[in-house]
CSV table of C-alpha atoms in Angstrom, one decimal:
chain,number,residue,atom,x,y,z
H,17,MET,CA,0.4,-14.8,-11.2
H,18,LYS,CA,-1.5,-13.3,-8.6
H,19,THR,CA,-1.6,-14.2,-4.7
H,20,PHE,CA,-5.5,-14.3,-4.0
H,21,ILE,CA,-5.7,-15.3,-0.1
H,22,PRO,CA,-4.0,-12.5,2.1
H,23,TRP,CA,-4.6,-14.0,5.8
H,24,THR,CA,-7.3,-11.0,7.0
H,25,LEU,CA,-9.4,-9.4,5.2
H,26,SER,CA,-9.3,-5.4,5.3
H,27,THR,CA,-12.6,-3.6,4.6
H,28,ALA,CA,-12.6,0.3,4.1
H,29,ALA,CA,-16.0,2.3,5.7
H,30,ALA,CA,-18.2,3.3,3.3
H,31,ALA,CA,-21.5,4.8,2.9
H,32,VAL,CA,-23.7,4.8,-0.2
H,33,ALA,CA,-25.1,7.8,-1.7
H,34,ALA,CA,-28.0,6.5,-2.5
H,35,PHE,CA,-29.0,5.5,1.0
H,36,GLY,CA,-28.4,8.7,2.4
H,37,THR,CA,-25.2,9.3,5.4
H,38,HIS,CA,-25.5,6.7,8.3
H,39,ASP,CA,-23.8,6.1,11.0
H,40,LEU,CA,-21.4,3.2,10.5
H,41,GLN,CA,-20.5,1.1,13.3
H,42,GLN,CA,-16.9,1.6,14.8
H,43,PRO,CA,-14.9,-1.4,13.5
H,44,LEU,CA,-15.6,0.0,10.0
H,45,THR,CA,-15.2,3.9,10.8
H,46,SER,CA,-12.1,3.2,12.5
H,47,ALA,CA,-10.8,2.9,8.8
H,48,VAL,CA,-9.8,-1.2,8.7
H,49,PHE,CA,-12.1,-3.5,9.9
H,50,GLU,CA,-10.6,-7.1,10.1
H,51,ILE,CA,-11.9,-10.6,9.8
H,52,PRO,CA,-9.8,-13.9,9.0
H,53,GLY,CA,-10.5,-14.5,5.6
H,54,ILE,CA,-10.8,-18.2,5.9
H,55,GLY,CA,-13.6,-19.7,9.0
H,56,PHE,CA,-13.9,-23.1,10.0
H,57,GLY,CA,-17.8,-23.6,9.7
H,58,THR,CA,-19.9,-25.7,12.4
H,59,TRP,CA,-23.0,-25.8,11.1
H,60,LEU,CA,-24.3,-29.6,11.1
H,61,LEU,CA,-21.0,-31.2,12.8
H,62,ASP,CA,-22.1,-33.5,15.7
H,63,LYS,CA,-22.2,-32.6,18.9
H,64,SER,CA,-19.8,-36.1,19.7
H,65,ASN,CA,-16.8,-34.7,17.8
H,66,VAL,CA,-17.6,-31.1,17.2
H,67,SER,CA,-15.3,-29.9,20.2
H,68,GLU,CA,-12.0,-32.0,18.6
H,69,ALA,CA,-12.7,-30.4,15.2
H,70,VAL,CA,-13.1,-27.1,16.6
H,71,SER,CA,-9.6,-27.6,18.6
H,72,ALA,CA,-7.8,-29.0,15.7
H,73,ALA,CA,-9.0,-25.8,13.4
H,74,ILE,CA,-7.7,-23.6,15.9
H,75,GLN,CA,-4.3,-25.5,16.4
H,76,THR,CA,-4.1,-26.0,12.5
H,77,GLY,CA,-4.0,-22.2,12.4
H,78,TYR,CA,-7.9,-21.2,11.8
H,79,ARG,CA,-8.5,-17.9,13.2
H,80,HIS,CA,-12.5,-17.7,12.8
H,81,ILE,CA,-14.9,-19.9,14.0
H,82,ASP,CA,-18.5,-19.6,12.9
H,83,CYS,CA,-21.1,-21.0,14.7
H,84,ALA,CA,-25.0,-20.7,15.7
H,85,THR,CA,-27.8,-20.8,18.4
H,86,ILE,CA,-29.7,-23.0,16.0
H,87,TYR,CA,-26.9,-25.7,15.3
H,88,GLY,CA,-27.3,-26.9,18.8
H,89,ASN,CA,-23.8,-27.6,19.0
H,90,GLN,CA,-22.4,-24.3,21.1
H,91,LYS,CA,-21.7,-25.7,24.4
H,92,GLU,CA,-19.3,-28.3,22.1
H,93,VAL,CA,-17.9,-25.1,20.1
H,94,GLY,CA,-16.7,-23.4,23.1
H,95,LYS,CA,-15.3,-26.5,24.7
H,96,GLY,CA,-13.4,-26.7,21.7
H,97,ILE,CA,-12.7,-22.9,21.7
H,98,ALA,CA,-11.2,-23.3,25.0
H,99,ASP,CA,-9.1,-26.7,24.6
H,100,GLY,CA,-7.4,-24.8,20.8
H,101,LEU,CA,-6.6,-22.0,22.4
H,102,LYS,CA,-4.7,-23.6,25.4
H,103,LYS,CA,-2.6,-26.0,23.1
H,104,ALA,CA,-2.1,-23.4,20.5
H,105,ASN,CA,-1.0,-20.8,23.6
H,106,LEU,CA,-3.5,-18.0,22.2
H,107,LYS,CA,-5.5,-15.4,24.1
H,108,ARG,CA,-9.1,-15.1,23.2
H,109,SER,CA,-8.4,-11.8,21.0
H,110,ASP,CA,-5.9,-14.0,18.9
H,111,ILE,CA,-9.4,-15.2,17.5
H,112,TRP,CA,-12.4,-14.3,15.7
H,113,VAL,CA,-15.5,-15.9,16.6
H,114,THR,CA,-19.0,-15.7,14.9
H,115,SER,CA,-23.1,-16.5,16.5
H,116,LYS,CA,-26.1,-15.8,15.0
H,117,LEU,CA,-30.1,-14.7,16.8
H,118,TRP,CA,-32.2,-17.6,15.8
H,119,ASN,CA,-35.5,-16.5,14.5
H,120,ASP,CA,-37.6,-17.3,18.0
H,121,HIS,CA,-35.4,-14.6,19.4
H,122,HIS,CA,-36.1,-11.5,17.7
H,123,GLU,CA,-38.3,-9.8,20.7
H,124,PRO,CA,-35.8,-7.7,22.8
H,125,LYS,CA,-35.9,-9.5,25.6
H,126,LEU,CA,-35.5,-12.8,24.0
H,127,ALA,CA,-32.9,-11.2,21.8
H,128,VAL,CA,-31.0,-10.2,25.3
H,129,GLU,CA,-31.4,-13.7,26.5
H,130,ALA,CA,-30.3,-15.2,23.7
H,131,LEU,CA,-27.5,-13.4,23.6
H,132,GLN,CA,-26.1,-13.8,27.1
H,133,GLN,CA,-27.0,-17.6,26.5
H,134,THR,CA,-24.6,-17.7,23.2
H,135,LEU,CA,-21.6,-16.2,25.6
H,136,VAL,CA,-22.5,-18.9,28.2
H,137,ASP,CA,-22.4,-21.0,26.3
H,138,LEU,CA,-19.7,-20.6,24.2
H,139,GLY,CA,-17.6,-19.4,27.5
H,140,ILE,CA,-16.1,-16.0,26.4
H,141,GLU,CA,-16.8,-12.8,27.1
H,142,TYR,CA,-17.6,-11.4,24.0
H,143,LEU,CA,-18.8,-12.0,20.3
H,144,ASP,CA,-16.5,-10.4,17.0
H,145,LEU,CA,-19.7,-10.9,15.3
H,146,TRP,CA,-23.6,-11.4,16.0
H,147,LEU,CA,-25.7,-12.1,12.5
H,148,MET,CA,-29.5,-11.7,12.7
H,149,HIS,CA,-29.8,-15.4,11.3
H,150,TRP,CA,-32.7,-14.7,8.5
H,151,PRO,CA,-34.8,-11.7,8.3
H,152,VAL,CA,-37.9,-14.3,9.7
H,153,SER,CA,-39.4,-13.7,13.3
H,154,THR,CA,-40.6,-17.0,14.3
H,155,SER,CA,-43.2,-16.4,17.0
H,156,PRO,CA,-42.4,-18.5,20.0
H,157,LYS,CA,-46.2,-19.1,20.6
H,158,THR,CA,-47.7,-20.0,17.0
H,159,GLY,CA,-44.2,-21.0,15.7
H,160,LYS,CA,-45.6,-18.9,12.6
H,161,ASN,CA,-42.8,-17.4,10.6
H,162,LYS,CA,-43.2,-13.9,9.2
H,163,VAL,CA,-40.6,-12.0,7.1
H,164,ARG,CA,-39.9,-9.2,9.7
H,165,TYR,CA,-36.2,-8.2,11.1
H,166,LEU,CA,-36.0,-4.1,12.2
H,167,ASP,CA,-37.3,-4.2,15.6
H,168,ALA,CA,-34.5,-7.0,16.1
H,169,TRP,CA,-32.0,-4.8,13.8
H,170,HIS,CA,-32.6,-2.3,16.5
H,171,THR,CA,-32.2,-4.6,19.2
H,172,MET,CA,-29.2,-5.6,18.0
H,173,GLU,CA,-28.0,-1.9,17.6
H,174,LYS,CA,-28.3,-1.0,21.0
H,175,LEU,CA,-26.7,-4.4,22.5
H,176,HIS,CA,-24.2,-3.8,19.9
H,177,LYS,CA,-23.2,-0.3,22.1
H,178,THR,CA,-21.9,-3.0,25.3
H,179,PRO,CA,-18.4,-4.9,25.5
H,180,GLN,CA,-19.9,-8.1,24.4
H,181,LEU,CA,-20.6,-7.6,21.0
H,182,ARG,CA,-17.9,-5.4,18.6
H,183,ASN,CA,-19.7,-6.3,15.1
H,184,ILE,CA,-23.2,-6.3,14.0
H,185,GLY,CA,-24.6,-8.3,10.7
H,186,VAL,CA,-27.2,-10.2,9.0
H,187,SER,CA,-27.5,-13.3,7.0
H,188,ASN,CA,-29.6,-14.5,4.5
H,189,PHE,CA,-31.1,-11.3,3.7
H,190,SER,CA,-32.4,-10.7,-0.5
H,191,PRO,CA,-31.5,-7.4,-2.0
H,192,SER,CA,-34.7,-5.4,-1.0
H,193,GLU,CA,-35.0,-6.9,2.9
H,194,LEU,CA,-31.3,-5.2,2.8
H,195,LYS,CA,-31.8,-1.7,1.5
H,196,ASP,CA,-34.9,-1.6,3.6
H,197,LEU,CA,-33.0,-2.3,6.9
H,198,ILE,CA,-30.4,0.1,5.7
H,199,ASN,CA,-32.8,3.1,5.1
H,200,HIS,CA,-34.5,2.1,8.8
H,201,SER,CA,-31.5,2.0,10.7
H,202,SER,CA,-28.6,4.1,11.7
H,203,THR,CA,-26.2,1.0,11.7
H,204,VAL,CA,-25.2,-0.7,8.5
H,205,PRO,CA,-24.2,-4.4,8.5
H,206,ALA,CA,-20.7,-5.1,8.8
H,207,VAL,CA,-20.6,-8.6,7.8
H,208,HIS,CA,-23.7,-10.2,5.4
H,209,GLN,CA,-23.5,-14.3,5.1
H,210,PHE,CA,-25.4,-15.5,2.2
H,211,GLU,CA,-24.7,-18.6,-0.1
H,212,VAL,CA,-22.4,-18.2,-2.6
H,213,HIS,CA,-20.5,-20.7,-4.6
H,214,PRO,CA,-19.4,-21.3,-8.3
H,215,TYR,CA,-23.2,-23.0,-8.9
H,216,LEU,CA,-24.6,-19.6,-7.1
H,217,PRO,CA,-21.7,-16.8,-7.9
H,218,GLN,CA,-24.4,-13.9,-7.3
H,219,THR,CA,-21.8,-11.7,-8.6
H,220,ASP,CA,-24.3,-8.5,-9.0
H,221,PHE,CA,-25.5,-9.1,-5.3
H,222,LEU,CA,-21.5,-9.2,-4.4
H,223,ASP,CA,-21.0,-5.8,-6.3
H,224,TYR,CA,-23.8,-4.8,-4.3
H,225,HIS,CA,-22.0,-5.1,-0.8
H,226,ARG,CA,-19.1,-3.8,-2.1
H,227,GLU,CA,-20.6,-0.4,-2.7
H,228,LEU,CA,-22.2,-0.6,0.9
H,229,GLY,CA,-18.7,-1.4,2.3
H,230,ILE,CA,-20.3,-4.4,3.9
H,231,GLN,CA,-18.3,-7.6,4.1
H,232,VAL,CA,-19.9,-11.2,2.6
H,233,THR,CA,-19.5,-14.2,4.1
H,234,ALA,CA,-19.8,-17.1,1.8
H,235,TYR,CA,-21.2,-20.2,3.3
H,236,SER,CA,-21.7,-23.4,1.5
H,237,PRO,CA,-18.3,-22.6,-0.4
H,238,PHE,CA,-18.2,-26.4,-2.1
H,239,ALA,CA,-22.7,-25.9,-3.2
H,240,ASN,CA,-22.9,-29.1,-0.7
H,241,THR,CA,-26.0,-30.5,-1.5
H,242,ASN,CA,-27.9,-31.4,1.9
H,243,PRO,CA,-30.4,-33.9,2.1
H,244,ILE,CA,-32.6,-31.5,4.5
H,245,TYR,CA,-33.3,-29.5,1.4
H,246,LYS,CA,-34.6,-31.6,-1.3
H,247,LEU,CA,-33.3,-30.9,-4.8
H,248,GLN,CA,-35.3,-32.1,-8.0
H,249,PRO,CA,-35.2,-35.7,-8.1
H,250,ASP,CA,-34.9,-35.3,-11.9
H,251,ASP,CA,-32.4,-32.8,-12.3
H,252,PRO,CA,-29.5,-33.8,-10.0
H,253,PRO,CA,-26.8,-31.5,-9.9
H,254,HIS,CA,-23.1,-32.2,-10.5
H,255,LEU,CA,-21.0,-32.1,-7.0
H,256,LEU,CA,-18.8,-29.1,-7.6
H,257,THR,CA,-15.9,-31.1,-6.3
H,258,GLU,CA,-16.6,-33.6,-8.6
H,259,ASN,CA,-17.1,-31.3,-11.8
H,260,VAL,CA,-14.7,-31.8,-14.9
H,261,ASP,CA,-13.4,-28.4,-15.0
H,262,MET,CA,-13.0,-28.3,-11.2
H,263,LEU,CA,-11.1,-31.0,-11.4
H,264,ALA,CA,-8.8,-30.3,-14.6
H,265,ILE,CA,-7.9,-26.7,-12.8
H,266,ALA,CA,-6.8,-28.8,-9.7
H,267,ALA,CA,-5.1,-31.2,-11.1
H,268,GLU,CA,-2.5,-28.3,-12.9
H,269,ARG,CA,-2.1,-26.6,-9.8
H,270,GLY,CA,-1.6,-29.9,-7.6
H,271,CYS,CA,-4.4,-28.5,-5.4
H,272,THR,CA,-7.8,-29.9,-4.7
H,273,THR,CA,-11.4,-29.3,-6.3
H,274,ALA,CA,-12.1,-27.9,-2.8
H,275,GLN,CA,-8.9,-25.5,-2.5
H,276,VAL,CA,-9.6,-24.5,-5.7
H,277,ALA,CA,-13.0,-23.4,-4.7
H,278,LEU,CA,-11.8,-21.5,-1.6
H,279,VAL,CA,-9.7,-19.8,-3.7
H,280,TRP,CA,-11.8,-18.3,-6.3
H,281,GLY,CA,-14.2,-17.3,-3.3
H,282,ARG,CA,-11.8,-15.7,-1.4
H,283,SER,CA,-10.1,-14.2,-5.0
H,284,ARG,CA,-14.1,-12.4,-5.2
H,285,GLY,CA,-13.1,-10.7,-1.4
H,286,CYS,CA,-15.8,-13.0,0.3
H,287,VAL,CA,-14.6,-14.8,3.7
H,288,VAL,CA,-15.2,-18.7,3.4
H,289,ILE,CA,-16.5,-20.6,5.9
H,290,PRO,CA,-15.4,-24.5,5.1
H,291,LYS,CA,-16.2,-27.1,7.6
H,292,ALA,CA,-15.1,-30.8,8.0
H,293,SER,CA,-15.2,-32.9,10.7
H,294,HIS,CA,-12.0,-34.7,10.3
H,295,VAL,CA,-9.0,-33.4,10.6
H,296,GLU,CA,-7.7,-34.2,7.5
H,297,HIS,CA,-10.2,-32.3,5.9
H,298,ILE,CA,-9.8,-29.3,8.2
H,299,LYS,CA,-5.9,-29.0,7.1
H,300,GLU,CA,-6.8,-29.8,3.3
H,301,ASN,CA,-9.1,-26.8,3.7
H,302,PHE,CA,-7.1,-24.4,5.7
H,303,ARG,CA,-4.3,-25.5,2.9
H,304,ALA,CA,-6.1,-23.7,0.4
H,305,LEU,CA,-3.8,-20.6,1.6
H,306,GLU,CA,-1.2,-22.4,-0.2
H,307,CYS,CA,-3.2,-22.9,-3.9
H,308,ARG,CA,-2.3,-20.6,-6.3
H,309,LEU,CA,-4.4,-19.9,-9.5
H,310,THR,CA,-3.8,-17.6,-11.8
H,311,ASP,CA,-6.4,-15.1,-13.8
H,312,GLU,CA,-7.2,-17.6,-16.5
H,313,ASP,CA,-8.2,-20.4,-13.3
H,314,LEU,CA,-10.7,-18.0,-12.5
H,315,GLU,CA,-11.7,-17.2,-15.1
H,316,ARG,CA,-12.4,-20.7,-15.9
H,317,VAL,CA,-14.3,-21.4,-12.4
H,318,ASP,CA,-16.5,-18.5,-13.2
H,319,ARG,CA,-17.4,-20.3,-16.3
H,320,VAL,CA,-18.9,-23.3,-14.1
H,321,SER,CA,-22.0,-22.0,-13.3
H,322,ASP,CA,-22.8,-21.7,-17.3
H,323,SER,CA,-23.1,-25.4,-17.8
H,324,GLN,CA,-24.9,-25.7,-14.3
H,325,ALA,CA,-28.2,-23.3,-13.9
H,326,ALA,CA,-27.8,-20.9,-11.0
H,327,LEU,CA,-28.4,-23.4,-7.9
H,328,ARG,CA,-29.0,-22.2,-4.9
H,329,LEU,CA,-29.4,-25.1,-2.9
H,330,ILE,CA,-30.4,-23.6,0.8
H,331,PRO,CA,-34.2,-22.0,0.4
H,332,ILE,CA,-35.0,-18.3,0.2
H,333,PRO,CA,-35.9,-17.0,3.8
H,334,SER,CA,-39.3,-15.8,3.1
H,335,SER,CA,-40.0,-20.0,2.6
H,336,ALA,CA,-37.8,-21.4,4.9
H,337,GLY,CA,-35.9,-19.9,7.9
H,338,LYS,CA,-33.6,-22.8,8.5
H,339,ALA,CA,-30.9,-23.7,10.4
H,340,VAL,CA,-27.9,-22.8,8.2
């Protein structure tokens, strides 16, 4: 039986011949790039308890907090970080904090302002990782969306040279958009965050990132169905946590279905960022570190998608640009 969840994930720097030689950012070229493998997500966490949830997560053992400007709760997340660090007797450098640049701040001046406001809201001096949330630029004047990302990325590259940014990356890019960005910039994204779960395994896309040396962070690891994304009413998906195969594996291994999903995600090299608002669920998800699955278990989870058509619960970037 293999152990599938080391505490940190190390990714060696890599460049792909098909894209030429690129000057990879420092955390990758320094031979080892480390990011905690299980993070705490903050999307849709209510302002009324997000501070307590983030603090509880840090006290539980999470060392990676994922947030974003558009989530509308970064001030509260910042309070939770400060409280959690104090109660766990930790320093800022002991945790990893990720945030994201929203679509309506892609213009250079606005991007600089967005970074400064993010740091103020979170009450920290630097970000470990700043992601471009979508490859979509929204006009501040008209509100119209356009698939455009190179100018914003070049601004992020410049900001990456400052002490305020340790790493930069992207989120929700398609394969063609990712290739285009790499071909027209000097920095390969350190991380790409997008939707991955047993109903949407994205195996080929993950392999593509391994070739590029880009770390993948998987959001929605439980294939959560959210009411703001309308699915086909006549063909609703079965909840992943209620899938019969997931339930069977969980029962056999003494784990929960959520823990099985997280172990599966980590076994594929992804950083996973489950979210929860209740302390018991925060702790339960973190205890995925103790859940051990066999190769056969993981192969069984791989086959879960065979009985459920590939299901993307979050709309593609070019048609959406919503907050995830």
